[in-house]
Coordinates of C-alpha atoms in Angstrom, one line a residue:
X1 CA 67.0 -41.3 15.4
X2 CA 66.2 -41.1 12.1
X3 CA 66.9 -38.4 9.6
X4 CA 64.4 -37.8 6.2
X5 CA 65.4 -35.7 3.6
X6 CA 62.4 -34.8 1.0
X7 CA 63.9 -34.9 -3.0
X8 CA 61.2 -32.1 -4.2
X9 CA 60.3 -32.1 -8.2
X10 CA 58.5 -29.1 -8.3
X11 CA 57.6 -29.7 -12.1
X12 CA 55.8 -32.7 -11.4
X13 CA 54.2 -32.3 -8.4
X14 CA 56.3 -34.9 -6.9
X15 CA 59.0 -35.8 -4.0
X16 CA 61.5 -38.6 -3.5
X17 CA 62.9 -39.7 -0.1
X18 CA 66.2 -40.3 1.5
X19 CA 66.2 -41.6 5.0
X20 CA 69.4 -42.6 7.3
X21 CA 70.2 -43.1 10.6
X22 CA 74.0 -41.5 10.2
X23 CA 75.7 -45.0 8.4
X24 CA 73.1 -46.3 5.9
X25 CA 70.1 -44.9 4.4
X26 CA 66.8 -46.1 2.3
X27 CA 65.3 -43.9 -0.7
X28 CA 61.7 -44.3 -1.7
X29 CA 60.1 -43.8 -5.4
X30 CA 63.5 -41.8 -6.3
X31 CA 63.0 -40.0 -9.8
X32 CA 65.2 -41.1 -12.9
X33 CA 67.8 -38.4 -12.3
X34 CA 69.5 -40.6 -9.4
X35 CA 72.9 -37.9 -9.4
X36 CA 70.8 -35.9 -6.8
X37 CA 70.0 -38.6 -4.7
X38 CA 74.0 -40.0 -4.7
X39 CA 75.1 -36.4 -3.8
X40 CA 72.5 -36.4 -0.4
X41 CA 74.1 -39.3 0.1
X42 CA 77.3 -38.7 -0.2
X43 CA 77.1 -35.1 1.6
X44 CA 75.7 -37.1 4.4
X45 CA 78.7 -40.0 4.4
X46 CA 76.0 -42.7 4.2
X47 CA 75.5 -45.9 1.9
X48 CA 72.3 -46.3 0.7
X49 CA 71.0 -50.1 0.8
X50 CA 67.2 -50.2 0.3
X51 CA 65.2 -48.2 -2.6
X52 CA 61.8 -48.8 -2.4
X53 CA 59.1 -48.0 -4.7
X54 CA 55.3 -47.8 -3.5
X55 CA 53.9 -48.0 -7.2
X56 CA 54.8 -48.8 -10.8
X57 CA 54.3 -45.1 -11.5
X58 CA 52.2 -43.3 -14.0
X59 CA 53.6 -39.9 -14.0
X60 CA 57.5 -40.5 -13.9
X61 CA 59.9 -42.8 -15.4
X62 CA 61.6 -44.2 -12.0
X63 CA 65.1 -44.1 -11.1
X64 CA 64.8 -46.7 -8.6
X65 CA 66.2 -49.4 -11.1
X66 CA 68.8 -47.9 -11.5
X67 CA 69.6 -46.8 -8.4
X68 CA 70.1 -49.9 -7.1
X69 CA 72.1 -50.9 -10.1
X70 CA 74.7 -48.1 -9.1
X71 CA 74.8 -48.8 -5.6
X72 CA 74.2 -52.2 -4.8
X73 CA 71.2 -51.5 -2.6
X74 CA 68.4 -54.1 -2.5
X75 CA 65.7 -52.8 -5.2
X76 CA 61.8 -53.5 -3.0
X77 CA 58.7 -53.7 -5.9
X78 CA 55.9 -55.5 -5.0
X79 CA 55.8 -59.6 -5.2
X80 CA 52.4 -58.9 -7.2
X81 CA 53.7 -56.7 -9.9
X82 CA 54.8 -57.7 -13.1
X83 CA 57.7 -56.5 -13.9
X84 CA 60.9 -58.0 -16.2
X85 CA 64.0 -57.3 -14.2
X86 CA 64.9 -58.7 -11.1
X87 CA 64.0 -57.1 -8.0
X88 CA 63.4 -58.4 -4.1
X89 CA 59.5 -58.7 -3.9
X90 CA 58.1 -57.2 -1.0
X91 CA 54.2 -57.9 0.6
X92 CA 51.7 -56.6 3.0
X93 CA 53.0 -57.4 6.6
X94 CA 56.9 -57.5 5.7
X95 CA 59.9 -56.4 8.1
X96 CA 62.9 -55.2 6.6
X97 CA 65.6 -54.5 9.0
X98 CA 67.6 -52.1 7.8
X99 CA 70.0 -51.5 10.6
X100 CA 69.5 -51.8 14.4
X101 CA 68.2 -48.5 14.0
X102 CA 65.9 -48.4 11.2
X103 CA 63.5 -50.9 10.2
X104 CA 60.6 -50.6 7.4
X105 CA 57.5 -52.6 7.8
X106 CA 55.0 -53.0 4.5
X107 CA 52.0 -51.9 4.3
X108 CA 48.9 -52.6 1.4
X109 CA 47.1 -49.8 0.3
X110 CA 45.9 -50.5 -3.0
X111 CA 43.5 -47.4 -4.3
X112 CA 46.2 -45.5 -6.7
X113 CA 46.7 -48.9 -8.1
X114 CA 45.9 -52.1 -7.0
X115 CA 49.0 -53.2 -5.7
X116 CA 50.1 -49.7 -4.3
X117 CA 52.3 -49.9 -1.1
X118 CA 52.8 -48.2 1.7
X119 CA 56.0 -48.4 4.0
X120 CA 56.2 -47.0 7.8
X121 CA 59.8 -46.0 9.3
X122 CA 60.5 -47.3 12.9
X123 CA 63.7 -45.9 13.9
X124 CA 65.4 -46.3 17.7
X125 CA 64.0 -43.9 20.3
X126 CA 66.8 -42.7 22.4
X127 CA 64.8 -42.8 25.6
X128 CA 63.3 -46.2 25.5
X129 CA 65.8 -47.6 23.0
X130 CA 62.8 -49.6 20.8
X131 CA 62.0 -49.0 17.5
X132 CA 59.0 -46.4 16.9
X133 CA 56.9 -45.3 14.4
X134 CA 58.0 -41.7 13.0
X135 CA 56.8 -41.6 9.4
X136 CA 54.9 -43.4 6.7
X137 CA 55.8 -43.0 3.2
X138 CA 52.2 -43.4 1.8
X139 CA 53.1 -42.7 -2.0
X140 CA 50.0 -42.4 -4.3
X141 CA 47.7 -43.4 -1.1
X142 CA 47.3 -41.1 1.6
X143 CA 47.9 -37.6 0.5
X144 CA 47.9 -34.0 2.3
X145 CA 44.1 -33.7 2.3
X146 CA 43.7 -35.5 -0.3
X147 CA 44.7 -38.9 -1.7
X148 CA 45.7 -39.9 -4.7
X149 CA 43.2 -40.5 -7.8
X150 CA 42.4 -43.6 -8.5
X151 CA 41.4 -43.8 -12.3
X152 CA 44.7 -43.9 -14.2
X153 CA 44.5 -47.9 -15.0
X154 CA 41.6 -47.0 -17.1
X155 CA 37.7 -46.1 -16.5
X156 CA 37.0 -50.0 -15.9
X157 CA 38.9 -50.2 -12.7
X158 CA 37.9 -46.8 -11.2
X159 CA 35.2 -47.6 -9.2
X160 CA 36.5 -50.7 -7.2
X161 CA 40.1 -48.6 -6.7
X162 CA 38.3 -45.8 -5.4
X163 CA 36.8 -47.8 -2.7
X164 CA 39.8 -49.3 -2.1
X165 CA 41.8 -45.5 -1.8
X166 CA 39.0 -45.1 0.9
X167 CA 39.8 -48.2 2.6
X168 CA 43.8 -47.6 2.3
X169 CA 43.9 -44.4 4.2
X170 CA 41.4 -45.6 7.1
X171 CA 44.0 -48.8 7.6
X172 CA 47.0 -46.0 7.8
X173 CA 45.2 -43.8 10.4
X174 CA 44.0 -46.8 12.5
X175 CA 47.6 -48.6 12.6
X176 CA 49.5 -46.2 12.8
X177 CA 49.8 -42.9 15.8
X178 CA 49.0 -40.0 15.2
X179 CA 52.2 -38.1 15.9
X180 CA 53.8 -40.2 12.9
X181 CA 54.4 -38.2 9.9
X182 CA 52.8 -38.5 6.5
X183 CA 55.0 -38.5 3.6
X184 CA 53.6 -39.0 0.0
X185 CA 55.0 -39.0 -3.0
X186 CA 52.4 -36.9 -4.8
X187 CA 50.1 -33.7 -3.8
X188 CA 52.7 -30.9 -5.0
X189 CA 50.9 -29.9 -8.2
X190 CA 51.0 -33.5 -9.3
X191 CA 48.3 -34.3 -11.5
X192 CA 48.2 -37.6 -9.6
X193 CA 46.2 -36.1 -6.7
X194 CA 42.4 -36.7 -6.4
X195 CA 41.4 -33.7 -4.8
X196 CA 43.4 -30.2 -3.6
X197 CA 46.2 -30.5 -1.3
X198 CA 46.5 -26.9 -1.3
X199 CA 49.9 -25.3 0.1
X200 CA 50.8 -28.1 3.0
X201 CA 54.1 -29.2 2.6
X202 CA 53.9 -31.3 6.2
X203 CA 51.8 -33.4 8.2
X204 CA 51.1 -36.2 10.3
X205 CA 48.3 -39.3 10.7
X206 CA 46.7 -37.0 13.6
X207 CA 46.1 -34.0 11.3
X208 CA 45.1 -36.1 8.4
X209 CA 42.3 -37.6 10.6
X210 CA 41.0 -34.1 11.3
X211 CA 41.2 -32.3 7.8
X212 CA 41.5 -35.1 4.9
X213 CA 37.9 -35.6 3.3
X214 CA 38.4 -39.3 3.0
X215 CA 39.0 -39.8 6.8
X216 CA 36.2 -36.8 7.4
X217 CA 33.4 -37.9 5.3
X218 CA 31.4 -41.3 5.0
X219 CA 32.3 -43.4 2.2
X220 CA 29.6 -43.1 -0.2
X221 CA 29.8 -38.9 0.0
X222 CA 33.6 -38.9 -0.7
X223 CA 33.6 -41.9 -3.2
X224 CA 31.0 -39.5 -4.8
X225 CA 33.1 -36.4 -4.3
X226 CA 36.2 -38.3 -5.6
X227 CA 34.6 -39.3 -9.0
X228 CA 33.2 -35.6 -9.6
X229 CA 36.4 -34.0 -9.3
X230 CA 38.5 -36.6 -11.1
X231 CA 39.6 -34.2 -14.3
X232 CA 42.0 -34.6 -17.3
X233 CA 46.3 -35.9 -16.6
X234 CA 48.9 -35.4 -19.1
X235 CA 48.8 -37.9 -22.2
X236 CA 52.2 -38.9 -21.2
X237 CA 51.0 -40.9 -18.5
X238 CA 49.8 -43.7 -20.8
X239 CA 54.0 -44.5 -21.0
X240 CA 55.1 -44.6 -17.7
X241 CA 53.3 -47.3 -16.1
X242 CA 55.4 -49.7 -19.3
X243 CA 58.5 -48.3 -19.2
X244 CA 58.9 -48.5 -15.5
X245 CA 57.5 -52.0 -15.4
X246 CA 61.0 -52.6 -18.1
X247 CA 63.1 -51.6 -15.3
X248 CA 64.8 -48.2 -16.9
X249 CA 68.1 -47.5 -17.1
X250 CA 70.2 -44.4 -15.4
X251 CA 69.2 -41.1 -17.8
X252 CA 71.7 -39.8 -20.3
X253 CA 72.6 -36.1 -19.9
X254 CA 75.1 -36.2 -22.3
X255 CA 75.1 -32.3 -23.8
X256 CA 73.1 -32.6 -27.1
X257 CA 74.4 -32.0 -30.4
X258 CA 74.3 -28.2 -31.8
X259 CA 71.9 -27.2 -34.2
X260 CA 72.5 -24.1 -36.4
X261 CA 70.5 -21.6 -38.4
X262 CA 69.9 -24.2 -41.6
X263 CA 69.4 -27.2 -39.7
X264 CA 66.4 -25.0 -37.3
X265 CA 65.1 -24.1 -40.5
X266 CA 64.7 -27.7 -42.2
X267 CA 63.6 -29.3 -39.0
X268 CA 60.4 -26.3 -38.4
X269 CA 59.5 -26.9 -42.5
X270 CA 60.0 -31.1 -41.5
X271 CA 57.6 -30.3 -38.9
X272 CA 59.5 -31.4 -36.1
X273 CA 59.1 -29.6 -32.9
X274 CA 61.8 -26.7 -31.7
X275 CA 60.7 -25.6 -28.5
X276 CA 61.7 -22.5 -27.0
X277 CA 62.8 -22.5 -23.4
X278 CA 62.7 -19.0 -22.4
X279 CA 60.5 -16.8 -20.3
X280 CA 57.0 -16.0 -22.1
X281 CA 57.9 -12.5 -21.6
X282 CA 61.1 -13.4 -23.4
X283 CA 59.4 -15.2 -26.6
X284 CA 56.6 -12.9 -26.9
X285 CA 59.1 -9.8 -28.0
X286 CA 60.6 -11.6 -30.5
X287 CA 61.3 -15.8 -31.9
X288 CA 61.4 -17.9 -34.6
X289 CA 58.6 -18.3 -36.6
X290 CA 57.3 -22.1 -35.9
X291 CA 58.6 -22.7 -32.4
X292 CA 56.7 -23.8 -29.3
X293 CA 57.0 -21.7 -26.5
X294 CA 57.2 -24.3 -23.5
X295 CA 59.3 -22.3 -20.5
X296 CA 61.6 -24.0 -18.3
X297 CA 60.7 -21.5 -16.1
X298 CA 57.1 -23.4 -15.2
X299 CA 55.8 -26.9 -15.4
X300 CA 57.7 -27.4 -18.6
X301 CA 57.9 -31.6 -18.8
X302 CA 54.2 -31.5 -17.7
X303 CA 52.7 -29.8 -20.6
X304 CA 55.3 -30.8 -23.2
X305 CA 54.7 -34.2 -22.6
X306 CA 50.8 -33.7 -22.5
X307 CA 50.9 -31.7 -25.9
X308 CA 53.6 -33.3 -27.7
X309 CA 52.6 -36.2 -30.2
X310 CA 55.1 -39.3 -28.6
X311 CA 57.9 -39.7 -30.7
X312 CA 58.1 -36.3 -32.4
X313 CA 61.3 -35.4 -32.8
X314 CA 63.0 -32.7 -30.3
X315 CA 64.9 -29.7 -30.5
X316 CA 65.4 -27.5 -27.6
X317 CA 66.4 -23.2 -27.9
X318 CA 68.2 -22.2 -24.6
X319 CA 69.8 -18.9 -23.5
X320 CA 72.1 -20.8 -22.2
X321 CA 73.8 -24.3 -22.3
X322 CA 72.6 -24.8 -18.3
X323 CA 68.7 -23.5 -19.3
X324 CA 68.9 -26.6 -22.2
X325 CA 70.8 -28.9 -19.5
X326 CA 68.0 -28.0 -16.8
X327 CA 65.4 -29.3 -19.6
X328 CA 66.7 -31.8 -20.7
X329 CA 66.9 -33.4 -16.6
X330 CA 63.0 -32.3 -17.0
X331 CA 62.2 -34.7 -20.6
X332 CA 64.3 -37.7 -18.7
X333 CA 62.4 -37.9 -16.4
X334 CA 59.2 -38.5 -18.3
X335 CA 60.7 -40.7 -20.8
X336 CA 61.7 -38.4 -23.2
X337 CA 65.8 -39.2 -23.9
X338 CA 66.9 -38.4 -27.2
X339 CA 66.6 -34.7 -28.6
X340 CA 68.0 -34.2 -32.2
X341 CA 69.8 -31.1 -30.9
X342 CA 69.8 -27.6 -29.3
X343 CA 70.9 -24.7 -29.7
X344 CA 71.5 -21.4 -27.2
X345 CA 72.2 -17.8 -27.4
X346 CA 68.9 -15.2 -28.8
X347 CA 66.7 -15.4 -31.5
X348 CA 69.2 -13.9 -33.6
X349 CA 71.5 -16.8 -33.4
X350 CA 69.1 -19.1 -34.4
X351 CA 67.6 -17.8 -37.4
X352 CA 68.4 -15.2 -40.3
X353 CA 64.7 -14.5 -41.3
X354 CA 62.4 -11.6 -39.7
X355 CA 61.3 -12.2 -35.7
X356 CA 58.0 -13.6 -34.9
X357 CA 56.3 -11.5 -32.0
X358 CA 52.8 -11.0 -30.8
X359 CA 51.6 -8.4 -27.8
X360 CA 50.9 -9.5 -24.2
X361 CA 48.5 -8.0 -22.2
X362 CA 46.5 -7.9 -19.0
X363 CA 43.0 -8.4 -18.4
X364 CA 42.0 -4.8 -17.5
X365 CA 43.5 -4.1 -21.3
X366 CA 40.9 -7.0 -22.6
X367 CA 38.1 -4.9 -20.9
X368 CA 39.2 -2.2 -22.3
X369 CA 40.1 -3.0 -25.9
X370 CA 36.6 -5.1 -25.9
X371 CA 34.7 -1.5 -26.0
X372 CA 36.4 -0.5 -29.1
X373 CA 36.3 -3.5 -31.2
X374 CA 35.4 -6.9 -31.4
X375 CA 37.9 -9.6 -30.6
X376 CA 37.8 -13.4 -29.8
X377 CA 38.6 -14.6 -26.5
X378 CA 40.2 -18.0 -25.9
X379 CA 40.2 -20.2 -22.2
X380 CA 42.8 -22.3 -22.5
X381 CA 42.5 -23.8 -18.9
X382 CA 40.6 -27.0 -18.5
X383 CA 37.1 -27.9 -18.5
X384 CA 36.5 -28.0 -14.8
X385 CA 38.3 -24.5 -14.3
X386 CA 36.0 -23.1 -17.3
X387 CA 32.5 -24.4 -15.6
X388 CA 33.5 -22.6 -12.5
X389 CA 33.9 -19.6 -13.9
X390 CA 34.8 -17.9 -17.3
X391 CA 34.4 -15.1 -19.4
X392 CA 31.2 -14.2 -21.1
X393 CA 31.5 -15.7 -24.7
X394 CA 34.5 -16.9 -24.0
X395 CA 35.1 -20.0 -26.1
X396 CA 37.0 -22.9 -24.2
X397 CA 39.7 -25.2 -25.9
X398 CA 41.6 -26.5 -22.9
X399 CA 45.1 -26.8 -24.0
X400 CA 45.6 -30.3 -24.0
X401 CA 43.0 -30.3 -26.5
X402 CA 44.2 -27.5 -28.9
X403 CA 46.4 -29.4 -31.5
X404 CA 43.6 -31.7 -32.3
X405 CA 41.0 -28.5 -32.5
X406 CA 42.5 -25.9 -34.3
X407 CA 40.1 -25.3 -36.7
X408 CA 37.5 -24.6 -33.6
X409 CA 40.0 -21.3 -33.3
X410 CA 38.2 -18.3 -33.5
X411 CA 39.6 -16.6 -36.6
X412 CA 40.6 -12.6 -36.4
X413 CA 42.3 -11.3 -33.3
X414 CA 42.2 -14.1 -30.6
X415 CA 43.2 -13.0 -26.8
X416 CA 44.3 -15.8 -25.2
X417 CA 44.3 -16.6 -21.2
X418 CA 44.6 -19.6 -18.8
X419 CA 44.8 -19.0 -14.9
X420 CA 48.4 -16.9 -14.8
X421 CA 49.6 -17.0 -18.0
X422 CA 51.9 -20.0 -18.4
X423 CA 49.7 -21.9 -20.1
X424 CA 48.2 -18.6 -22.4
X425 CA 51.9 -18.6 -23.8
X426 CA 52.1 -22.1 -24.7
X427 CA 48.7 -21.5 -26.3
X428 CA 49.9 -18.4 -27.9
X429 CA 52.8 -20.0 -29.7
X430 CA 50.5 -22.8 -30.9
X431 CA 48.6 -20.4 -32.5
X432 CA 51.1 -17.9 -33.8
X433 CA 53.2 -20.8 -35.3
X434 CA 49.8 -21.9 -37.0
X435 CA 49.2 -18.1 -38.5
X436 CA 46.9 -16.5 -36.3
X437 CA 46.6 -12.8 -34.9
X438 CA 47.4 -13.6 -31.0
X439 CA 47.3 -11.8 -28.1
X440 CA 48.7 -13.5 -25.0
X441 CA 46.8 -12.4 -21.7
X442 CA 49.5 -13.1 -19.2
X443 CA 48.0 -12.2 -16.0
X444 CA 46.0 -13.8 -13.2
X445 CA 42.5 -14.5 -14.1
X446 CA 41.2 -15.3 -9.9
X447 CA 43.0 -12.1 -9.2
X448 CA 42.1 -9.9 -11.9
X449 CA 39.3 -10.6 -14.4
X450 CA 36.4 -9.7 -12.2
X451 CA 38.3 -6.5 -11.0
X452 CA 38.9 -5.3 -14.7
X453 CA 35.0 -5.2 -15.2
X454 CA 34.9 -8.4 -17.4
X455 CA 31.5 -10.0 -17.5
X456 CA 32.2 -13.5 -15.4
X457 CA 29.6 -16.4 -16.1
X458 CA 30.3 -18.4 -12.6
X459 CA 28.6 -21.9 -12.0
X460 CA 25.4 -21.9 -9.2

C-alpha cells in the first residue's frame, strides 16, 4: 500500500507530494523550502529516491534540484526540456520502479506547457498482490474542476496549448479508473488554474468525469469558456520558468541583518521598499510613514511579488523574529533571496518620527458617510471581479496596476476596497505612503455591499 502525504502552500495556491510505501518514498514538484519535505521523511523513517517534477514551473522556484542534491534521489524532468543541470530525462510511456511496491509510469499531458507531465502511482494491492493504479499526480494538467491555464508561455502559444489541456485530461480519464485519485499541484488559490476549483481539497478520475467542465463540455464550448475566463497572474511569473530551468539551489534562511531607526529612515527616503508584515488591522492604527503594508497573515509572496519592481531592494518589519522568519520562507520561494535587513518589535522601535495611521471601515459606513459628503471610491480587485459587479461610480485600478497608475487616483478622501480587505490594505498603504487621504474598507464586498444599500452596477 501506498501512503501520500499532500505538502500544502496555502500562499500560493499550491501542494507538493510525498509518497512511500514504509522504506522509500518519491516527492513530486516539491517547493524550494525542501526542510519540510526531509522532516516528513524523516518522521516517517523513509529515504526518499525519486523527485519528480511535472513542469518547469511558472509560479515557484522549485526545490526539486535541490532536493535531490541533498539526498541523492534520482532528480525526473522531462527529456524535452531544456534545462542546464543534469537530471534523469523522463518521457511519455516510462516505468520507473521504485520498489516492489511502488512503481511510477509517465504520462504526456502537454496543455499548461507543452512538455507538461503527468505521473500515475501503482502501488501493491494486498489482496491480489499486483501493482494498481491509486493516484495520478496531474500537476498543472488536470485540476479539481478545473485545469490549469494554458497562456503563461505567452499569447502566441495559447491557442494550440489550450487544445492540448483539453486533450490531456480526456487521455487521464480514459487510461486511467475511475477510483484513482487526482492529485494536482495547482487549484488552491493558485493563480495557475484556468477556471474555479472552488473548496475541493479531494477527488478522483470518476468525479472529475462528472463535474470538471473540460470532461463535461465539447471542445469548442470549453476551449471558448477557457479563453474568456483566462484573467491577469502575478508579474513574478515571468522569472520562474528561467530560474528553475538553472537548476536552483537549497534557499538560504539565514536570519537577516538588523536594521535600526536611521538605516529604516535612509532606506524609505532611497526609495527602497520596507514592508510591514503585520495584520492590516495592526498597520492601519499606527506605522511608519513610507512602508508597504503586505501581511504575512494572507497571500503575502503572491502580491509582493506581483507589485514589487524585481530587484528592489527589501526590508522586512516583523512583530517578531518568527513573523520575519515565516516571510522570508514565503520570498524564497518565489525567487526572492536576499533582503537588506529587518527589523521586529512595534512601530515605535522602528522609527522616532510621528505614526502614520488612516481609518478602516465597513461598507454600511461608506453608505452612510456617502449621504453627508462626497468621497472617491476605489476597486482595487481585478478587472474581471469589477465587470461582474461594482459600485456605482466606483473607479477601478486593480492593484497590480496601481504603481504604474497613480496619477489616475482620485484626489480628496479615497475609500478603498477589494473583495475582503487584504488587498484594500495593500492598496491603502500604497496610497498613504504616496500622500493621499485613505480610508481602508476592510470588509467583504459579496457579503456586504449590497446589504449596506450601496448602488451595485452588476453585469447582464
Amino acid at each position: 500500500m501506498a501512503t501520500i502525504i499532500p505538502i500544502d502552500t496555502p500562499t500560493l495556491g499550491d501542494r507538493s507530494y510525498l509518497a512511500h510505501d514504509g522504506q522509500v518514498a518519491i516527492v513530486i514538484d516539491p517547493q524550494r523550502d525542501i526542510d519540510r519535505v526531509l522532516d516528513l521523511a524523516n518522521d516517517a523513517g523513509v529515504s526518499i529516491t525519486h523527485v519528480f517534477e511535472t513542469h518547469i514551473h511558472n509560479d515557484y522556484v522549485t526545490g526539486g534540484y535541490a532536493l535531490a542534491q541533498a539526498t541523492g534521489a534520482a532528480y525526473h524532468v522531462n527529456a524535452a526540456d531544456e534545462v542546464s543541470y543534469e537530471r534523469v530525462p523522463v518521457s511519455d510511456g516510462d516505468v520507473l520502479d521504485v520498489s516492489p511496491q511502488l512503481r511510477v509510469r509517465v504520462i504526456a499531458t502537454p496543455g499548461h506547457t507543452y512538455t507538461h507531465l503527468s505521473y500515475a502511482l501503482d502501488a501493491a494491492d494486498e489482496a491480489s498482490g499486483t501493482l494498481e493504479p491509486v493516484g495520478v499526480f496531474t500537476g498543472g494538467s488536470l485540476l479539481f474542476g478545473a485545469t490549469g491555464r494554458p497562456d503563461l508561455l505567452g499569447h502566441e502559444h495559447t491557442h494550440d496549448l489550450v487544445h492540448h489541456q483539453y486533450a490531456s485530461a480526456h487521455r487521464l480519464v480514459n487510461e486511467l479508473p475511475e477510483h484513482t485519485h487526482v492529485l494536482p499541484t495547482h487549484g488552491f488559490g493558485s493563480f495557475c488554474s484556468a477556471g474555479s476549483t472552488g473548496d475541493t481539497t479531494a477527488s478522483t478520475i470518476g468525479r472529475e468525469k462528472k463535474a470538471n467542465p473540460a470532461l463535461t463540455q465539447d471542445e469548442d464550448r470549453w476551449v471558448a469558456d477557457t479563453l474568456a475566463g483566462l484573467d491577469a497572474y502575478p508579474a513574478y511569473y515571468a522569472h520562474m520558468g528561467a530560474a528553475n530551468s538553472a537548476g536552483p539551489q537549497a534557499a538560504d534562511l539565514s536570519t537577516p541583518e538588523r536594521a535600526d531607526k536611521q538605516v529604516l529612515a535612509r532606506r524609505i527616503t532611497d526609495g527602497e521598499w520596507v514592508v510591514d508584515l503585520r495584520s492590516r488591522t495592526a498597520y492601519a492604527a499606527g506605522h511608519v510613514t513610507g512602508t508597504l503594508n503586505f501581511g504575512v497573515d494572507g497571500q503575502f509572496a503572491t502580491y509582493l511579488g506581483w507589485l514589487i519592481p524585481w530587484g528592489t531592494p527589501l526590508t522586512l518589519l516583523g512583530e517578531s523574529p518568527e513573523q520575519v522568519a515565516e516571510a522570508q520562507r514565503e520570498l524564497v520561494r518565489i525567487g526572492i533571496d536576499h533582503l537588506e535587513g529587518a527589523a521586529t518589535g512595534t512601530p515605535a522601535d522602528w522609527t522616532d518620527a510621528p505614526l502614520g495611521s488612516f481609518e478602516r471601515a465597513t461598507f454600511a459606513d461608506l453608505a452612510q458617510v456617502r449621504h453627508h459628503r462626497r468621497v472617491a471610491v476605489l476597486d482595487v480587485r481585478r478587472a474581471s471581479e469589477f465587470a461582474e459587479s461594482h459600485i456605482d461610480d466606483a473607479v477601478n485600478l486593480p492593484l497590480h496596476e496601481l504603481l504604474e497608475r497613480l496619477a489616475e487616483v482620485p484626489t480628496g478622501e479615497v475609500w478603498v476596497h477589494c473583495a475582503g480587505g487584504y488587498r484594500a490594505s495593500i492598496a491603502a498603504s500604497v496610497l498613504a505612503a504616496h500622500g493621499h487621504h485613505v480610508v481602508a474598507v476592510d470588509d467583504s464586498y459579496g457579503e456586504h455591499a449590497a446589504a449596506a444599500g450601496l448602488p451595485l452596477t452588476a453585469a447582464a
